[in-house]
Amino acid sequence: MNLTENFTLSEMTKSETALRHDMDNSPPQEITSSLQALAVHVLQPVRDHFARGVKVNSGYRSPDVNAKVGGSRTSDHCRGMAADIEIPGVPNHELAEWVKANLPYTQLILEFYTRGVPDSGWVHVSYDPANLKKQDLTAVKEGGKTVYLPGLHA
């Protein structure tokens, strides 16, 4: 099923963890609608602007899959409202800055980006049409723990 011209339901629900552990990662219809909204309002505009394929590292996660990967119990991935993305050849900081300047979103996180290593980390973006607060964060490791800093830091 196509969610937009360039994004399919199967790529938004693909999970290596689910495959390895024989877990069902099929979303109910209301979550499919949320995935489509995310694709229409965020992912497709990113694809159109950069004119390159967008790699979805993680989209929808069923609650069981989310628990298996150690995700937050309140993760927008479980609601079909978040994706972790990157575009090979485009620095993730540049991708995050473009999303921040041009698109509606709920949360934008530059995850584990290393200055001078353009393809390091990834960009997490969530889209909840009822809460487009445009929160920007940068995830870094400090003392072995993930810490979220306000703003985007390259």
PDB file of C-alpha atoms in Angstrom:
ATOM      1  CA  MET A   1       0.000   0.000   0.000  1.00  0.00           C
ATOM      2  CA  ASN A   2       1.342   3.427  -0.961  1.00  0.00           C
ATOM      3  CA  LEU A   3       1.136   6.130   1.704  1.00  0.00           C
ATOM      4  CA  THR A   4       2.484   8.743  -0.737  1.00  0.00           C
ATOM      5  CA  GLU A   5       4.179   8.682  -4.111  1.00  0.00           C
ATOM      6  CA  ASN A   6       7.479   7.512  -2.617  1.00  0.00           C
ATOM      7  CA  PHE A   7       6.585   5.885   0.715  1.00  0.00           C
ATOM      8  CA  THR A   8       4.893   2.551   1.328  1.00  0.00           C
ATOM      9  CA  LEU A   9       3.284   1.033   4.380  1.00  0.00           C
ATOM     10  CA  SER A  10       5.719  -1.899   4.220  1.00  0.00           C
ATOM     11  CA  GLU A  11       8.801   0.330   4.523  1.00  0.00           C
ATOM     12  CA  MET A  12       7.207   2.237   7.417  1.00  0.00           C
ATOM     13  CA  THR A  13       6.530  -1.002   9.322  1.00  0.00           C
ATOM     14  CA  LYS A  14       9.640  -3.028   8.426  1.00  0.00           C
ATOM     15  CA  SER A  15      11.512  -4.098  11.522  1.00  0.00           C
ATOM     16  CA  GLU A  16      14.618  -6.268  11.642  1.00  0.00           C
ATOM     17  CA  THR A  17      13.880  -6.883  15.323  1.00  0.00           C
ATOM     18  CA  ALA A  18      10.362  -8.115  14.525  1.00  0.00           C
ATOM     19  CA  LEU A  19      11.709 -10.398  11.799  1.00  0.00           C
ATOM     20  CA  ARG A  20      14.461 -11.852  14.005  1.00  0.00           C
ATOM     21  CA  HIS A  21      12.042 -12.554  16.850  1.00  0.00           C
ATOM     22  CA  ASP A  22       9.042 -13.607  14.730  1.00  0.00           C
ATOM     23  CA  MET A  23       6.949 -10.690  16.025  1.00  0.00           C
ATOM     24  CA  ASP A  24       3.962  -9.126  14.284  1.00  0.00           C
ATOM     25  CA  ASN A  25       4.554  -5.451  13.496  1.00  0.00           C
ATOM     26  CA  SER A  26       1.328  -4.821  11.557  1.00  0.00           C
ATOM     27  CA  PRO A  27      -0.421  -1.586  12.513  1.00  0.00           C
ATOM     28  CA  PRO A  28      -4.179  -1.198  13.033  1.00  0.00           C
ATOM     29  CA  GLN A  29      -6.012   1.119  10.606  1.00  0.00           C
ATOM     30  CA  GLU A  30      -5.903   4.202  12.849  1.00  0.00           C
ATOM     31  CA  ILE A  31      -2.127   3.897  13.035  1.00  0.00           C
ATOM     32  CA  THR A  32      -1.910   3.440   9.262  1.00  0.00           C
ATOM     33  CA  SER A  33      -3.722   6.792   8.973  1.00  0.00           C
ATOM     34  CA  SER A  34      -1.130   8.375  11.277  1.00  0.00           C
ATOM     35  CA  LEU A  35       1.707   6.904   9.205  1.00  0.00           C
ATOM     36  CA  GLN A  36       0.130   8.372   6.098  1.00  0.00           C
ATOM     37  CA  ALA A  37      -0.092  11.822   7.724  1.00  0.00           C
ATOM     38  CA  LEU A  38       3.593  11.591   8.691  1.00  0.00           C
ATOM     39  CA  ALA A  39       4.502  10.593   5.125  1.00  0.00           C
ATOM     40  CA  VAL A  40       2.350  13.317   3.527  1.00  0.00           C
ATOM     41  CA  HIS A  41       3.402  16.210   5.776  1.00  0.00           C
ATOM     42  CA  VAL A  42       7.039  15.362   6.532  1.00  0.00           C
ATOM     43  CA  LEU A  43       8.632  12.482   4.644  1.00  0.00           C
ATOM     44  CA  GLN A  44       7.396  13.206   1.121  1.00  0.00           C
ATOM     45  CA  PRO A  45       8.320  16.913   1.338  1.00  0.00           C
ATOM     46  CA  VAL A  46      11.822  15.880   2.487  1.00  0.00           C
ATOM     47  CA  ARG A  47      12.083  13.478  -0.471  1.00  0.00           C
ATOM     48  CA  ASP A  48      10.829  16.125  -2.891  1.00  0.00           C
ATOM     49  CA  HIS A  49      13.209  18.816  -1.624  1.00  0.00           C
ATOM     50  CA  PHE A  50      16.377  16.731  -1.603  1.00  0.00           C
ATOM     51  CA  ALA A  51      15.377  14.736  -4.742  1.00  0.00           C
ATOM     52  CA  ARG A  52      16.942  11.646  -3.185  1.00  0.00           C
ATOM     53  CA  GLY A  53      15.677   8.502  -1.529  1.00  0.00           C
ATOM     54  CA  VAL A  54      14.945   8.790   2.186  1.00  0.00           C
ATOM     55  CA  LYS A  55      16.036   5.786   4.251  1.00  0.00           C
ATOM     56  CA  VAL A  56      13.534   4.963   6.999  1.00  0.00           C
ATOM     57  CA  ASN A  57      15.544   3.263   9.756  1.00  0.00           C
ATOM     58  CA  SER A  58      12.531   2.930  12.044  1.00  0.00           C
ATOM     59  CA  GLY A  59       8.888   3.837  11.526  1.00  0.00           C
ATOM     60  CA  TYR A  60       5.986   2.111  13.251  1.00  0.00           C
ATOM     61  CA  ARG A  61       6.807  -0.173  16.173  1.00  0.00           C
ATOM     62  CA  SER A  62       4.181  -2.346  17.791  1.00  0.00           C
ATOM     63  CA  PRO A  63       4.310  -2.120  21.598  1.00  0.00           C
ATOM     64  CA  ASP A  64       6.046  -5.540  21.730  1.00  0.00           C
ATOM     65  CA  VAL A  65       8.655  -4.556  19.134  1.00  0.00           C
ATOM     66  CA  ASN A  66       9.176  -1.214  20.877  1.00  0.00           C
ATOM     67  CA  ALA A  67       9.791  -2.979  24.193  1.00  0.00           C
ATOM     68  CA  LYS A  68      12.212  -5.394  22.518  1.00  0.00           C
ATOM     69  CA  VAL A  69      14.325  -2.524  21.132  1.00  0.00           C
ATOM     70  CA  GLY A  70      14.265  -0.699  24.475  1.00  0.00           C
ATOM     71  CA  GLY A  71      12.074   2.165  23.255  1.00  0.00           C
ATOM     72  CA  SER A  72      10.169   4.528  25.510  1.00  0.00           C
ATOM     73  CA  ARG A  73       6.689   3.357  26.531  1.00  0.00           C
ATOM     74  CA  THR A  74       5.367   6.722  25.293  1.00  0.00           C
ATOM     75  CA  SER A  75       7.212   6.578  21.953  1.00  0.00           C
ATOM     76  CA  ASP A  76       5.484   8.201  18.995  1.00  0.00           C
ATOM     77  CA  HIS A  77       6.763   5.241  16.947  1.00  0.00           C
ATOM     78  CA  CYS A  78       4.026   3.133  18.642  1.00  0.00           C
ATOM     79  CA  ARG A  79       1.396   5.622  17.484  1.00  0.00           C
ATOM     80  CA  GLY A  80       2.634   5.681  13.878  1.00  0.00           C
ATOM     81  CA  MET A  81       3.642   9.298  14.303  1.00  0.00           C
ATOM     82  CA  ALA A  82       7.455   9.055  14.153  1.00  0.00           C
ATOM     83  CA  ALA A  83      10.245   7.938  11.887  1.00  0.00           C
ATOM     84  CA  ASP A  84      14.019   7.782  12.192  1.00  0.00           C
ATOM     85  CA  ILE A  85      15.404   8.817   8.818  1.00  0.00           C
ATOM     86  CA  GLU A  86      18.517   9.691   6.893  1.00  0.00           C
ATOM     87  CA  ILE A  87      19.449  10.470   3.311  1.00  0.00           C
ATOM     88  CA  PRO A  88      22.709   8.872   2.190  1.00  0.00           C
ATOM     89  CA  GLY A  89      25.083  11.624   1.093  1.00  0.00           C
ATOM     90  CA  VAL A  90      23.238  14.390   2.989  1.00  0.00           C
ATOM     91  CA  PRO A  91      24.652  15.328   6.402  1.00  0.00           C
ATOM     92  CA  ASN A  92      22.048  14.560   9.041  1.00  0.00           C
ATOM     93  CA  HIS A  93      22.534  17.977  10.611  1.00  0.00           C
ATOM     94  CA  GLU A  94      21.645  19.580   7.247  1.00  0.00           C
ATOM     95  CA  LEU A  95      18.565  17.355   6.972  1.00  0.00           C
ATOM     96  CA  ALA A  96      17.427  18.295  10.492  1.00  0.00           C
ATOM     97  CA  GLU A  97      17.980  22.019   9.879  1.00  0.00           C
ATOM     98  CA  TRP A  98      15.920  21.862   6.659  1.00  0.00           C
ATOM     99  CA  VAL A  99      13.035  20.089   8.414  1.00  0.00           C
ATOM    100  CA  LYS A 100      13.168  22.662  11.233  1.00  0.00           C
ATOM    101  CA  ALA A 101      13.002  25.595   8.820  1.00  0.00           C
ATOM    102  CA  ASN A 102      10.411  24.231   6.414  1.00  0.00           C
ATOM    103  CA  LEU A 103       8.007  21.650   7.850  1.00  0.00           C
ATOM    104  CA  PRO A 104       5.412  21.193  10.582  1.00  0.00           C
ATOM    105  CA  TYR A 105       6.385  18.622  13.208  1.00  0.00           C
ATOM    106  CA  THR A 106       5.986  17.701  16.835  1.00  0.00           C
ATOM    107  CA  GLN A 107       9.526  16.697  17.720  1.00  0.00           C
ATOM    108  CA  LEU A 108      12.810  16.764  15.825  1.00  0.00           C
ATOM    109  CA  ILE A 109      15.875  15.048  17.290  1.00  0.00           C
ATOM    110  CA  LEU A 110      19.348  15.019  15.799  1.00  0.00           C
ATOM    111  CA  GLU A 111      20.431  11.632  17.144  1.00  0.00           C
ATOM    112  CA  PHE A 112      24.098  10.914  17.868  1.00  0.00           C
ATOM    113  CA  TYR A 113      25.517  13.133  15.110  1.00  0.00           C
ATOM    114  CA  THR A 114      29.312  13.455  15.104  1.00  0.00           C
ATOM    115  CA  ARG A 115      30.768  16.687  13.735  1.00  0.00           C
ATOM    116  CA  GLY A 116      32.873  15.941  10.672  1.00  0.00           C
ATOM    117  CA  VAL A 117      31.134  12.612  10.029  1.00  0.00           C
ATOM    118  CA  PRO A 118      28.210  13.649   7.794  1.00  0.00           C
ATOM    119  CA  ASP A 119      26.414  10.297   7.717  1.00  0.00           C
ATOM    120  CA  SER A 120      26.682   9.719  11.458  1.00  0.00           C
ATOM    121  CA  GLY A 121      23.555   9.309  13.541  1.00  0.00           C
ATOM    122  CA  TRP A 122      20.081   9.870  12.175  1.00  0.00           C
ATOM    123  CA  VAL A 123      17.147  12.273  12.362  1.00  0.00           C
ATOM    124  CA  HIS A 124      14.061  11.421  14.411  1.00  0.00           C
ATOM    125  CA  VAL A 125      10.952  13.345  13.415  1.00  0.00           C
ATOM    126  CA  SER A 126       7.424  13.017  14.754  1.00  0.00           C
ATOM    127  CA  TYR A 127       4.167  14.448  13.465  1.00  0.00           C
ATOM    128  CA  ASP A 128       1.073  14.675  15.663  1.00  0.00           C
ATOM    129  CA  PRO A 129      -1.386  17.069  13.975  1.00  0.00           C
ATOM    130  CA  ALA A 130      -2.936  17.862  17.376  1.00  0.00           C
ATOM    131  CA  ASN A 131       0.429  18.888  18.861  1.00  0.00           C
ATOM    132  CA  LEU A 132       2.773  20.561  16.372  1.00  0.00           C
ATOM    133  CA  LYS A 133       4.988  22.082  19.090  1.00  0.00           C
ATOM    134  CA  LYS A 134       8.213  22.019  17.031  1.00  0.00           C
ATOM    135  CA  GLN A 135      10.471  20.776  19.823  1.00  0.00           C
ATOM    136  CA  ASP A 136      14.124  20.509  18.730  1.00  0.00           C
ATOM    137  CA  LEU A 137      16.616  18.311  20.562  1.00  0.00           C
ATOM    138  CA  THR A 138      20.035  16.759  20.095  1.00  0.00           C
ATOM    139  CA  ALA A 139      20.725  13.304  21.553  1.00  0.00           C
ATOM    140  CA  VAL A 140      24.253  12.658  22.820  1.00  0.00           C
ATOM    141  CA  LYS A 141      25.918  10.033  25.013  1.00  0.00           C
ATOM    142  CA  GLU A 142      27.318  11.271  28.307  1.00  0.00           C
ATOM    143  CA  GLY A 143      28.701   8.785  30.787  1.00  0.00           C
ATOM    144  CA  GLY A 144      27.107   5.919  28.869  1.00  0.00           C
ATOM    145  CA  LYS A 145      23.622   7.439  29.048  1.00  0.00           C
ATOM    146  CA  THR A 146      21.572   9.238  26.417  1.00  0.00           C
ATOM    147  CA  VAL A 147      21.098  12.924  27.191  1.00  0.00           C
ATOM    148  CA  TYR A 148      18.801  15.238  25.242  1.00  0.00           C
ATOM    149  CA  LEU A 149      20.052  18.792  24.762  1.00  0.00           C
ATOM    150  CA  PRO A 150      17.672  21.559  23.692  1.00  0.00           C
ATOM    151  CA  GLY A 151      18.172  22.727  20.094  1.00  0.00           C
ATOM    152  CA  LEU A 152      20.090  21.207  17.185  1.00  0.00           C
ATOM    153  CA  HIS A 153      23.843  20.950  17.750  1.00  0.00           C
ATOM    154  CA  ALA A 154      26.266  19.796  15.087  1.00  0.00           C
TER     155      ALA A 154
END
